[in-house]
Short mmCIF file of C-alpha atoms in Angstrom, two decimals:
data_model
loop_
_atom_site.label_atom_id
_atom_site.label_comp_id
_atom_site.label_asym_id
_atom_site.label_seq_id
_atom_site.Cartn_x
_atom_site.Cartn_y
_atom_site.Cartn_z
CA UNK A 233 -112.17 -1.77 18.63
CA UNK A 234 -114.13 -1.63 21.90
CA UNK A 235 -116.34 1.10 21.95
CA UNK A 236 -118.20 1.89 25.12
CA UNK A 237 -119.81 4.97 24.54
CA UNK A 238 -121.89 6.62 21.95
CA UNK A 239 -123.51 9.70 21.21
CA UNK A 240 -126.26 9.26 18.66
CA UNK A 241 -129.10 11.06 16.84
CA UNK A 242 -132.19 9.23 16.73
CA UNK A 243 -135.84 9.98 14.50
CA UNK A 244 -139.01 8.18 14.32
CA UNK A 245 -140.90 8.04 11.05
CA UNK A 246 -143.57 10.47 10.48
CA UNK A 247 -147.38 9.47 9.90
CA UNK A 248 -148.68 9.58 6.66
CA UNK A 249 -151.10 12.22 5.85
CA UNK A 250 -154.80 11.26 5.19
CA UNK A 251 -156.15 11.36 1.50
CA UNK A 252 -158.59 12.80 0.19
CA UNK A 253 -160.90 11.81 -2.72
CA UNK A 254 -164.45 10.74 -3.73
CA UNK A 255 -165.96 7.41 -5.60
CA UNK A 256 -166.43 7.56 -8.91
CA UNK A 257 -168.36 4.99 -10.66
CA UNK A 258 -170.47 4.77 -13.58
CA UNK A 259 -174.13 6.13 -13.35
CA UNK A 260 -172.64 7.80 -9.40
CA UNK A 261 -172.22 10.71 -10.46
CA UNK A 262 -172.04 12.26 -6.71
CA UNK A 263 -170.09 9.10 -4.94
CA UNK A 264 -169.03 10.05 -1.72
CA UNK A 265 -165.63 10.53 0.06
CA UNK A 266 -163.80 7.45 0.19
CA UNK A 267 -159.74 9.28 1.35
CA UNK A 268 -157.79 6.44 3.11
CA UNK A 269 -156.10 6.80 5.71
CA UNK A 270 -151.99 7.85 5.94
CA UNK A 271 -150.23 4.92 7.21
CA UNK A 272 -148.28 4.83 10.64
CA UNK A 273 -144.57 6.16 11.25
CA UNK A 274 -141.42 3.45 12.37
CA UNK A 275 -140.84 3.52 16.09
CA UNK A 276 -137.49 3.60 17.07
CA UNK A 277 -136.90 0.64 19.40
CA UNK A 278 -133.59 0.21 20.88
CA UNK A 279 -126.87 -1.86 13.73
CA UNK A 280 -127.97 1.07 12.83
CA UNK A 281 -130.26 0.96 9.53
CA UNK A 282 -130.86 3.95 7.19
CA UNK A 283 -134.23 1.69 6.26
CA UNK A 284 -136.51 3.87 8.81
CA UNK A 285 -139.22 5.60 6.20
CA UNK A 286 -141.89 7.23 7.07
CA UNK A 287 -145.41 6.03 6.59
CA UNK A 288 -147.00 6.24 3.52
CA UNK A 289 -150.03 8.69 2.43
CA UNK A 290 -153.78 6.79 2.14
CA UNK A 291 -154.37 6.54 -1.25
CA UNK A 292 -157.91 6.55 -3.04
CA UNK A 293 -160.87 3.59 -2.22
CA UNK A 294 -160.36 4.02 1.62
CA UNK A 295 -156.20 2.31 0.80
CA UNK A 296 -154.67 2.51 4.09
CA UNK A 297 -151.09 3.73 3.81
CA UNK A 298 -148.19 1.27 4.71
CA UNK A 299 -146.76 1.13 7.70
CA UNK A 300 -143.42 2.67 8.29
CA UNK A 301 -140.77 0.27 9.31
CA UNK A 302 -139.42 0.40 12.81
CA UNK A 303 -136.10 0.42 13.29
CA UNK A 304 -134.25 -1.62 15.73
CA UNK A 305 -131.29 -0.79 17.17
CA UNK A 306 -129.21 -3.55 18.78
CA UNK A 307 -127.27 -3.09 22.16
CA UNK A 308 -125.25 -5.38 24.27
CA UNK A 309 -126.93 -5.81 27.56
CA UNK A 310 -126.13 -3.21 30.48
CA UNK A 311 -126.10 -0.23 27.72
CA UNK A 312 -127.93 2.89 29.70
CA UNK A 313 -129.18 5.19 27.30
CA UNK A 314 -129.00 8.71 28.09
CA UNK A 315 -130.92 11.88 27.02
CA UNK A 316 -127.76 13.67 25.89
CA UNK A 317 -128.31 17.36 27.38
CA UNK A 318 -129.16 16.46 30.38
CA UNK A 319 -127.90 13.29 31.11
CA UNK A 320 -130.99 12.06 32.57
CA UNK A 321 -131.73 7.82 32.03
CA UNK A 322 -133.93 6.85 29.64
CA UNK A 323 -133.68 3.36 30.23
CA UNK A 324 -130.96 0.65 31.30
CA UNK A 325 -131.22 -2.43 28.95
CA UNK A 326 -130.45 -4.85 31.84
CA UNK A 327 -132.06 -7.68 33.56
CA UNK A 328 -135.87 -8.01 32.40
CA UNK A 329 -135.77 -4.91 30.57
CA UNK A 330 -134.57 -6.47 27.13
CA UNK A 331 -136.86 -4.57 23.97
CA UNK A 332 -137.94 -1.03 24.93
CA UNK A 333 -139.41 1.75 22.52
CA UNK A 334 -137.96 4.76 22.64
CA UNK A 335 -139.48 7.09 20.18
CA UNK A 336 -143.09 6.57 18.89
CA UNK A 337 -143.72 7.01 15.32
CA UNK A 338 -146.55 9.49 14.41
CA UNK A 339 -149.82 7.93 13.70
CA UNK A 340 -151.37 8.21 10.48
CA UNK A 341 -153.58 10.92 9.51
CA UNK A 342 -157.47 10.09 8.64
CA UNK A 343 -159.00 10.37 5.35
CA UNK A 344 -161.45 12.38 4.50
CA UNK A 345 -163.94 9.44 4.31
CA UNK A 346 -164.26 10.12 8.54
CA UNK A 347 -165.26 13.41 8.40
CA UNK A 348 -168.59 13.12 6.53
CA UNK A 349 -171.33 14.46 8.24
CA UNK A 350 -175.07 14.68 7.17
CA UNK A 351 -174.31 18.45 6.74
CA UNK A 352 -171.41 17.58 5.03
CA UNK A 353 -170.98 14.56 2.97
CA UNK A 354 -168.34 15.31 0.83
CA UNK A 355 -165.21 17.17 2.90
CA UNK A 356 -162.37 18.46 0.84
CA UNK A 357 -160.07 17.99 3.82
CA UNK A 358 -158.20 15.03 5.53
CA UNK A 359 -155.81 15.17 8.80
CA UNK A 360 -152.15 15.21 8.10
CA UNK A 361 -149.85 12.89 10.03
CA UNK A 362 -148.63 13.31 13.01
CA UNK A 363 -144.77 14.66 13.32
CA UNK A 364 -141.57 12.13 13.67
CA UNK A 365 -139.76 12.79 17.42
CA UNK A 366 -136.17 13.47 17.53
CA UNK A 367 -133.28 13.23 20.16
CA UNK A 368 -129.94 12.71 20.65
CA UNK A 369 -128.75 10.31 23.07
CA UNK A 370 -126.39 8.57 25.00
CA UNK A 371 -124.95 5.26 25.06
CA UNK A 372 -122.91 4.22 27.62
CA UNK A 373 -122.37 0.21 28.32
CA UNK A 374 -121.64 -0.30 32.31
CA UNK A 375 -120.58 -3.82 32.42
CA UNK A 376 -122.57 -6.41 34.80
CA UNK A 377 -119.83 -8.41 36.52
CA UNK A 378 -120.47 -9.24 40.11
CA UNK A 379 -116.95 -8.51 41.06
CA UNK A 380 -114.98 -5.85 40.25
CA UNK A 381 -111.06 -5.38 40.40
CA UNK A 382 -110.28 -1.91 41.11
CA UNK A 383 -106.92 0.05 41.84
CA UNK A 384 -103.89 1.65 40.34
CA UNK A 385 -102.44 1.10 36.91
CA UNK A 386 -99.92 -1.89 36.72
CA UNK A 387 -101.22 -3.66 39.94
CA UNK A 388 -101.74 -6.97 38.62
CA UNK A 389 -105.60 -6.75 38.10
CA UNK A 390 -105.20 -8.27 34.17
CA UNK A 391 -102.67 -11.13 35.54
CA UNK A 392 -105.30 -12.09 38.14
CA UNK A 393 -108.03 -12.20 36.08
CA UNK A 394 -105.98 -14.22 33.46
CA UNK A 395 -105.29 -16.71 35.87
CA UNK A 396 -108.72 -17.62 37.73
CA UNK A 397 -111.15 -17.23 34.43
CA UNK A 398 -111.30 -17.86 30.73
CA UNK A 399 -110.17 -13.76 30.18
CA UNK A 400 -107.40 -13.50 28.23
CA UNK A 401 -106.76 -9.71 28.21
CA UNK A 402 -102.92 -8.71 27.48
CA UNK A 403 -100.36 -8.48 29.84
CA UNK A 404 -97.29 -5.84 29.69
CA UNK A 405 -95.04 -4.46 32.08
CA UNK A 406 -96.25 -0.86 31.45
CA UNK A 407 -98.99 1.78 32.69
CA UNK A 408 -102.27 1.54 31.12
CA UNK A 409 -101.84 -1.92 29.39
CA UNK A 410 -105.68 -2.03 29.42
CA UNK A 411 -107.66 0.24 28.25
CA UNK A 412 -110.99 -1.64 28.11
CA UNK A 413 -112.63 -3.61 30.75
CA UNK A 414 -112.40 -7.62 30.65
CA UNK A 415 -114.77 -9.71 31.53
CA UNK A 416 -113.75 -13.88 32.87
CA UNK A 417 -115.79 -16.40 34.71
CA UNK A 418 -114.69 -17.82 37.74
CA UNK A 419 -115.55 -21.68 38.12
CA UNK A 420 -115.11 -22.57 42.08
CA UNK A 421 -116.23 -25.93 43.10
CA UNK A 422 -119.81 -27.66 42.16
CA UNK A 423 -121.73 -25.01 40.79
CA UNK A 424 -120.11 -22.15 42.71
CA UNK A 425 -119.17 -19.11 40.39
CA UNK A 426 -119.35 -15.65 39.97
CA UNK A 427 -118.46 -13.18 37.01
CA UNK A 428 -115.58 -10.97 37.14
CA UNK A 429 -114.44 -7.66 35.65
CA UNK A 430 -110.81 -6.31 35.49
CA UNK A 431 -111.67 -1.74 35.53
CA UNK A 432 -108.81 -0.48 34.00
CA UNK A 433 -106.60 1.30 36.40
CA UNK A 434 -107.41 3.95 38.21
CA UNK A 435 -105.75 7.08 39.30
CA UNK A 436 -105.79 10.00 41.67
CA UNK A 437 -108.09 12.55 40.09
CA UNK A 438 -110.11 9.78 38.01
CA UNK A 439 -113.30 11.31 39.83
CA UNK A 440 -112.48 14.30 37.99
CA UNK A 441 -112.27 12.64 34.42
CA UNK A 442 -108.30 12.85 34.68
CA UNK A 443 -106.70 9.43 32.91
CA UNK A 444 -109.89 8.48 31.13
CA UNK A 445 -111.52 8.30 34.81
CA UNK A 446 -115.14 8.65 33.49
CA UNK A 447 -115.10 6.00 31.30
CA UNK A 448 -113.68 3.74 33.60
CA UNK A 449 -115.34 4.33 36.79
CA UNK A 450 -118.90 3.76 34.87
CA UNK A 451 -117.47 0.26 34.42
CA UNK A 452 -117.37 -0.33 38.37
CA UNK A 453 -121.62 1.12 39.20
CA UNK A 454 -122.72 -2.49 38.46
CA UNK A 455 -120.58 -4.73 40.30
CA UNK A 456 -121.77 -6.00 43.53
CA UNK A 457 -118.33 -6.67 45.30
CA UNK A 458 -114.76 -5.06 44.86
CA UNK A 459 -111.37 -6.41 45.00
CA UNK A 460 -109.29 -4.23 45.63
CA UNK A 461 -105.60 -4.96 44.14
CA UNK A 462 -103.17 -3.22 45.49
CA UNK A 463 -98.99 -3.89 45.04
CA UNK A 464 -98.29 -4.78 48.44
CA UNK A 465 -94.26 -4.84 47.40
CA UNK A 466 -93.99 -1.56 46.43
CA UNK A 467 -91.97 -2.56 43.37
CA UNK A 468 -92.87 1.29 41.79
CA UNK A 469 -91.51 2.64 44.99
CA UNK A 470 -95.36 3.76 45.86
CA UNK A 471 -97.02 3.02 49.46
CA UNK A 472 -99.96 0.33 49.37
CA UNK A 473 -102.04 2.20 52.51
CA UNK A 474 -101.73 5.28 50.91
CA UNK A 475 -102.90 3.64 47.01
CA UNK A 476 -106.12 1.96 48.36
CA UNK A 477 -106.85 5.37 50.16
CA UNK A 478 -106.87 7.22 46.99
CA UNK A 479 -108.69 4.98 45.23
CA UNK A 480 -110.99 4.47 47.60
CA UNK A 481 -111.70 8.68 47.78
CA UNK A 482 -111.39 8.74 43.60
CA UNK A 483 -114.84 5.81 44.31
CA UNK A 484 -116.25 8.26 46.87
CA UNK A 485 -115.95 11.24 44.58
CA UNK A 486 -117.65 9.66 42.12
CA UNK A 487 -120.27 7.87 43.68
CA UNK A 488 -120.70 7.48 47.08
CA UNK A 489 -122.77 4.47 47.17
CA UNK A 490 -119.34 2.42 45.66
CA UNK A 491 -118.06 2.40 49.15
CA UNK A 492 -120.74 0.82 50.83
CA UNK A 493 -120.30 -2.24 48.39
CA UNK A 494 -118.35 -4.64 50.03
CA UNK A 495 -114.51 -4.57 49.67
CA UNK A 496 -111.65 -7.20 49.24
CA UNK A 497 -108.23 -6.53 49.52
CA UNK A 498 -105.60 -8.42 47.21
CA UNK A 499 -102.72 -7.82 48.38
CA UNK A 500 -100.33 -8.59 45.62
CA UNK A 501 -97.29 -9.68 44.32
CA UNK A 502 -95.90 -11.20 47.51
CA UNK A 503 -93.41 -12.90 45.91
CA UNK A 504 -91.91 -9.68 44.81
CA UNK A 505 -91.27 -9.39 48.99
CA UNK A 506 -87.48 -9.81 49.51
CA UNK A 507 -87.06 -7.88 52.75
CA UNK A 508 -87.34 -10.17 55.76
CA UNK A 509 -87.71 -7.61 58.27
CA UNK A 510 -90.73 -5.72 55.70
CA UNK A 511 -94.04 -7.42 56.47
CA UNK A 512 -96.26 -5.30 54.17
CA UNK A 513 -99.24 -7.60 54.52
CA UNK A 514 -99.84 -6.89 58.74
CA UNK A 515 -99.29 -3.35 57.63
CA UNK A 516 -101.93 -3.71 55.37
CA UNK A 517 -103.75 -6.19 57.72
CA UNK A 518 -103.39 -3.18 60.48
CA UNK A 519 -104.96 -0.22 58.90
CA UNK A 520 -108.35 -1.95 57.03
CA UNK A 521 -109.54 -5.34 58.37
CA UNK A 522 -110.34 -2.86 61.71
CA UNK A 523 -112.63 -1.37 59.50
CA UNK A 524 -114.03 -4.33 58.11
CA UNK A 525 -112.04 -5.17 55.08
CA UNK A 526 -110.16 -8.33 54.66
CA UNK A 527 -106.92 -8.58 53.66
CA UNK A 528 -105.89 -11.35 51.22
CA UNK A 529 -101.78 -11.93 50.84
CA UNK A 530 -101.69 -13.14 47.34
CA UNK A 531 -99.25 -14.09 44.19
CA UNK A 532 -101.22 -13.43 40.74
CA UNK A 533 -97.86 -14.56 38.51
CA UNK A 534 -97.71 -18.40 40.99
CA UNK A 535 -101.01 -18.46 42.07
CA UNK A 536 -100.76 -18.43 46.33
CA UNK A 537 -103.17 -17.28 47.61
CA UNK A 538 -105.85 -17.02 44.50
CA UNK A 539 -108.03 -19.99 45.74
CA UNK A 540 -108.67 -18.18 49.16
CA UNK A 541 -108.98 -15.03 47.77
CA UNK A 542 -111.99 -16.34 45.43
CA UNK A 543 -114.00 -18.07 47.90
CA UNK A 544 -113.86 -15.40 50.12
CA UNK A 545 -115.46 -13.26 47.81
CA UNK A 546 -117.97 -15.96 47.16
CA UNK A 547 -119.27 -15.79 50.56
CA UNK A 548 -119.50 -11.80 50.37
CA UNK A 549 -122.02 -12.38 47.23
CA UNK A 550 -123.83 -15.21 48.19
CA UNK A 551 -125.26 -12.86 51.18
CA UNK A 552 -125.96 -9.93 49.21
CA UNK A 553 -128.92 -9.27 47.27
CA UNK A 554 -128.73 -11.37 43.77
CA UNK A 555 -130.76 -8.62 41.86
CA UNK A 556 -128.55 -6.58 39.38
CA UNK A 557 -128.06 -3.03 39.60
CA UNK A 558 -130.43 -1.60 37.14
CA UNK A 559 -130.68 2.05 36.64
CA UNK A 560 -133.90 3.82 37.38
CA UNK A 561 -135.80 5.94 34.44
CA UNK A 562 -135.13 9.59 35.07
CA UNK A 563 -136.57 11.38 31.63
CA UNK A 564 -139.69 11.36 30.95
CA UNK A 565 -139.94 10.74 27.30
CA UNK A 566 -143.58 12.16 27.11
CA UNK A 567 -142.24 15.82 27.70
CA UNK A 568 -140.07 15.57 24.51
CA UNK A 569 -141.68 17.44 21.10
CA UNK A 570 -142.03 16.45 17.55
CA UNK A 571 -138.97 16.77 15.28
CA UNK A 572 -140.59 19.22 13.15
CA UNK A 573 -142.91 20.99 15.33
CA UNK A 574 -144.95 23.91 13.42
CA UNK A 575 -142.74 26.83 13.50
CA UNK A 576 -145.17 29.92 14.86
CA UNK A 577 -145.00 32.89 16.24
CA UNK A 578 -147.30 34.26 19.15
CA UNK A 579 -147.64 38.12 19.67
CA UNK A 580 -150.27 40.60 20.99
CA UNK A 581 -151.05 43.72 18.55
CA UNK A 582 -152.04 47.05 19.27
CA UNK A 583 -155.93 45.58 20.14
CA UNK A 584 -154.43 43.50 22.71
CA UNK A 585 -155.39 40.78 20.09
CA UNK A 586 -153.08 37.59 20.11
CA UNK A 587 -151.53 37.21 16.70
CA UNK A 588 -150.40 33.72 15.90
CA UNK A 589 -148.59 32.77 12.47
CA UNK A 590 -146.77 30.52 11.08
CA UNK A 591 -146.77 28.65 7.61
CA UNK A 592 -148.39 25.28 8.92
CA UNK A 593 -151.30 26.71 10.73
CA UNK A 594 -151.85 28.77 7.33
CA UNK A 595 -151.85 25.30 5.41
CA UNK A 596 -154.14 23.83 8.17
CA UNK A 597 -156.63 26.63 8.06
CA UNK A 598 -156.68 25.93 4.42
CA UNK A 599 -158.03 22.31 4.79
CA UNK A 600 -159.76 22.29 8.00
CA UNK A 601 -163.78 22.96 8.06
CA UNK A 602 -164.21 24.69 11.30
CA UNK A 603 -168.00 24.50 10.80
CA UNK A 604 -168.30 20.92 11.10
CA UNK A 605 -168.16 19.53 14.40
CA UNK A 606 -165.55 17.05 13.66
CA UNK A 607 -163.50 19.68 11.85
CA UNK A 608 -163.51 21.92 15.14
CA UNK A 609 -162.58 19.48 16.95
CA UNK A 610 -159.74 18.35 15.08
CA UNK A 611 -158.72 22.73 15.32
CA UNK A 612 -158.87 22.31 19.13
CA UNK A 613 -156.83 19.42 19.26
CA UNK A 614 -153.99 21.25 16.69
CA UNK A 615 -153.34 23.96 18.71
CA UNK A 616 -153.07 22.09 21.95
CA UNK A 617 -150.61 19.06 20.44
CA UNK A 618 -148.54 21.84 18.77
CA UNK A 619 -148.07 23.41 21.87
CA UNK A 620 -149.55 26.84 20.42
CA UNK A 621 -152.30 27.02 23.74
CA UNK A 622 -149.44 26.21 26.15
CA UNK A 623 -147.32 29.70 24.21
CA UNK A 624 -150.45 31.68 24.25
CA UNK A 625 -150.82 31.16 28.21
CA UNK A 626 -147.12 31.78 28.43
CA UNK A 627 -147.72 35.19 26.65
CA UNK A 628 -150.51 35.51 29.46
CA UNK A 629 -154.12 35.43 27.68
CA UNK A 630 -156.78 35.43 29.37
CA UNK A 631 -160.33 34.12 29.45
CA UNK A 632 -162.48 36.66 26.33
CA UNK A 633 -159.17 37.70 24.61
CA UNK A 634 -159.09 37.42 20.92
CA UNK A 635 -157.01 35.06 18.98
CA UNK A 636 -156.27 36.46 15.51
CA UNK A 637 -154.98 33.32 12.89
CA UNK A 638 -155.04 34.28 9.06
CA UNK A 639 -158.58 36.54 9.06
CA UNK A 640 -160.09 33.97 11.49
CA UNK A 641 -160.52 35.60 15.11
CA UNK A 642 -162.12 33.55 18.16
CA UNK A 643 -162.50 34.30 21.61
CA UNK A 644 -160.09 32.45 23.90
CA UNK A 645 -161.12 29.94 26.77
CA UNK A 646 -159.77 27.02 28.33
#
């Protein structure tokens, strides 16, 4: 089954905590602090594996903890991956970009063998591990063709691919027949080439999502030149002029840019033309080439027509730019949290004192020597990465306000 888009939940590994212990070794009776440190957490790179583990604790003799794992996840090129909420790009897996971390595993806590001091040589407290990051995403694979058949259902987009590449997508005399995009190479003469992609067909309203129009205009963003296929015998009783100008709005409504792309138009299944006096083709002829779209008569089932059709859209590519259409980072993955962010609570009590709880700080409190220099320091930097200074300036502190944490008051400035 082809499966072109993909909601997904993704987690890095967590660091491990830092140990703590001390030496001890015959006729040492006082050996000093020796806590390794916790090991690193998996990154999430962009098969899913359920391998991902976070990394382990630092063990005694300054052991540093292994390494968590990182876990790759393996996309066909052209996937764009999404921040789900607000659809914003992450990154496009296209053209250079081809291994690209997406969430950073927390680093590894330090033992308490780097927080001796000559005031303190044997701490009783090591740094926990930084906290895994979580998000769900987005996968959605836009094809890279440089060519793109577009129109309605039943056109003969699938026959003309069939017959100029290697595609082999299947044919029926019914709406919808494909449901997936197809991709074929086109072999012209000497090295002369291009790729191709049959869009499934479109319909009016397909801007709006209606007939699956979502997931197949996102097929079309890539493509560097359309052909547009339209039935120029009316053999569903429906008026070519009037199909290419709703597809052509559906492409507007969904992205404007698609209509500055260059444009083809196949007209198709000419052999289906059994009216003398009907001459579809001028009609055709008469309402676009004046605005600078040719008009190609063509016969996907025999084949007239098809040579010209290709070389003419060779000579439309080879003066366009040759760089693919990659899709510029729009989320900023430095603004997103940890997974398991310490839960707290910031409020101001009847002394206009700032009162901020919450079961983690406790814990920290408990292991963290705020008398030592390096143990301050590593308080400053908790309540900044936890995001509990950024809440406290929400709540509007200011400058020589007390902060109240578990009996331990300070005065608050930035």
């Amino acid at each position: 089954m082809f499966a072109d888009r993909a909601k997904i939940f993704i987690k890095s590994g967590k660091g491990g905590d830092g140990h703590v212990s001390f030496r001890r070794e015959l006729y040492v009776p006082a050996g000093g602090p020796d806590g390794g440190d916790g090991g690193k957490g998996g990154d999430i790179i962009f098969q899913v594996d359920d391998g991902l583990k976070n990394g382990e604790p630092g063990g005694k003799k300054r052991c540093h903890g292994a390494n968590g794992k990182d876990l790759v996840i393996k996309v066909p090129e052209g996937t764009v991956i999404k921040e789900f909420e607000s659809g914003k790009v992450i990154a496009d897996m296209s053209g250079e970009n081809r291994r690209e971390i997406i969430l950073k595993g927390g680093k590894g806590g330090l033992g308490n063998m780097h927080f001796a001091t000559s005031t303190m040589q044997a701490p009783k407290y090591a740094q926990p591990g930084q906290e895994s990051q979580e998000l769900w995403v987005l996968l959605e694979l836009k094809v890279i063709a440089d060519v793109g058949l577009v129109g309605f259902p039943n056109v003969g987009k699938s026959t003309l691919l069939s017959r100029v590449s290697n595609a082999r997508p299947k044919i029926a005399n019914y709406h919808f027949t494909t449901l997936d995009p197809h991709l074929g190479v086109v072999d012209l003469d000497g090295d002369a080439g291009f790729v191709m992609a049959d869009i499934p067909g479109l319909i009016e309203g397909a801007s709006q999502g209606v007939g699956l129009g979502h997931d197949f205009l996102r097929h079309i963003e890539r493509t560097r030149v359309l052909i547009h296929v339209v039935d120029a015998a009316s053999t569903e009783g429906r008026d070519p002029i009037e199909d290419i100008r709703t597809i052509n709005e559906e492409l507007r409504a969904y992205n404007p840019e698609l209509l500055r792309r260059p444009q083809i138009i196949a007209a198709n299944k000419i052999d289906a033309v059994y009216d003398d006096a009907s001459d579809p083709v001028t009609r055709i002829r008469e309402a676009f080439e004046p605005e600078g779209i040719p008009v190609y008569p063509v016969s996907a089932v025999s084949g007239k027509g098809v040579k010209e059709l290709l070389y003419g859209a060779y000579e439309l590519l080879k003066n366009l730019n040759q760089k693919p259409v990659i899709f510029e980072r729009e989320f900023d993955l430095q603004t997103i949290r940890t997974g398991s962010n310490l839960p707290f609570t910031v409020e101001q009590n009847e002394d206009g004192e700032y009162v901020v709880e919450g079961p983690r700080i406790e814990k920290m409190l408990g292991y963290t020597n705020l008398e030592s220099e390096k143990g301050f320091v590593f308080f400053q930097n908790f309540l900044r990465d936890t995001g509990i200074l950024e809440e406290l300036e929400n709540a509007g502190i200011q400058e020589g306000d007390t902060v109240r944490m578990y009996g331990l008051a300070f005065e608050y400035y930035k």
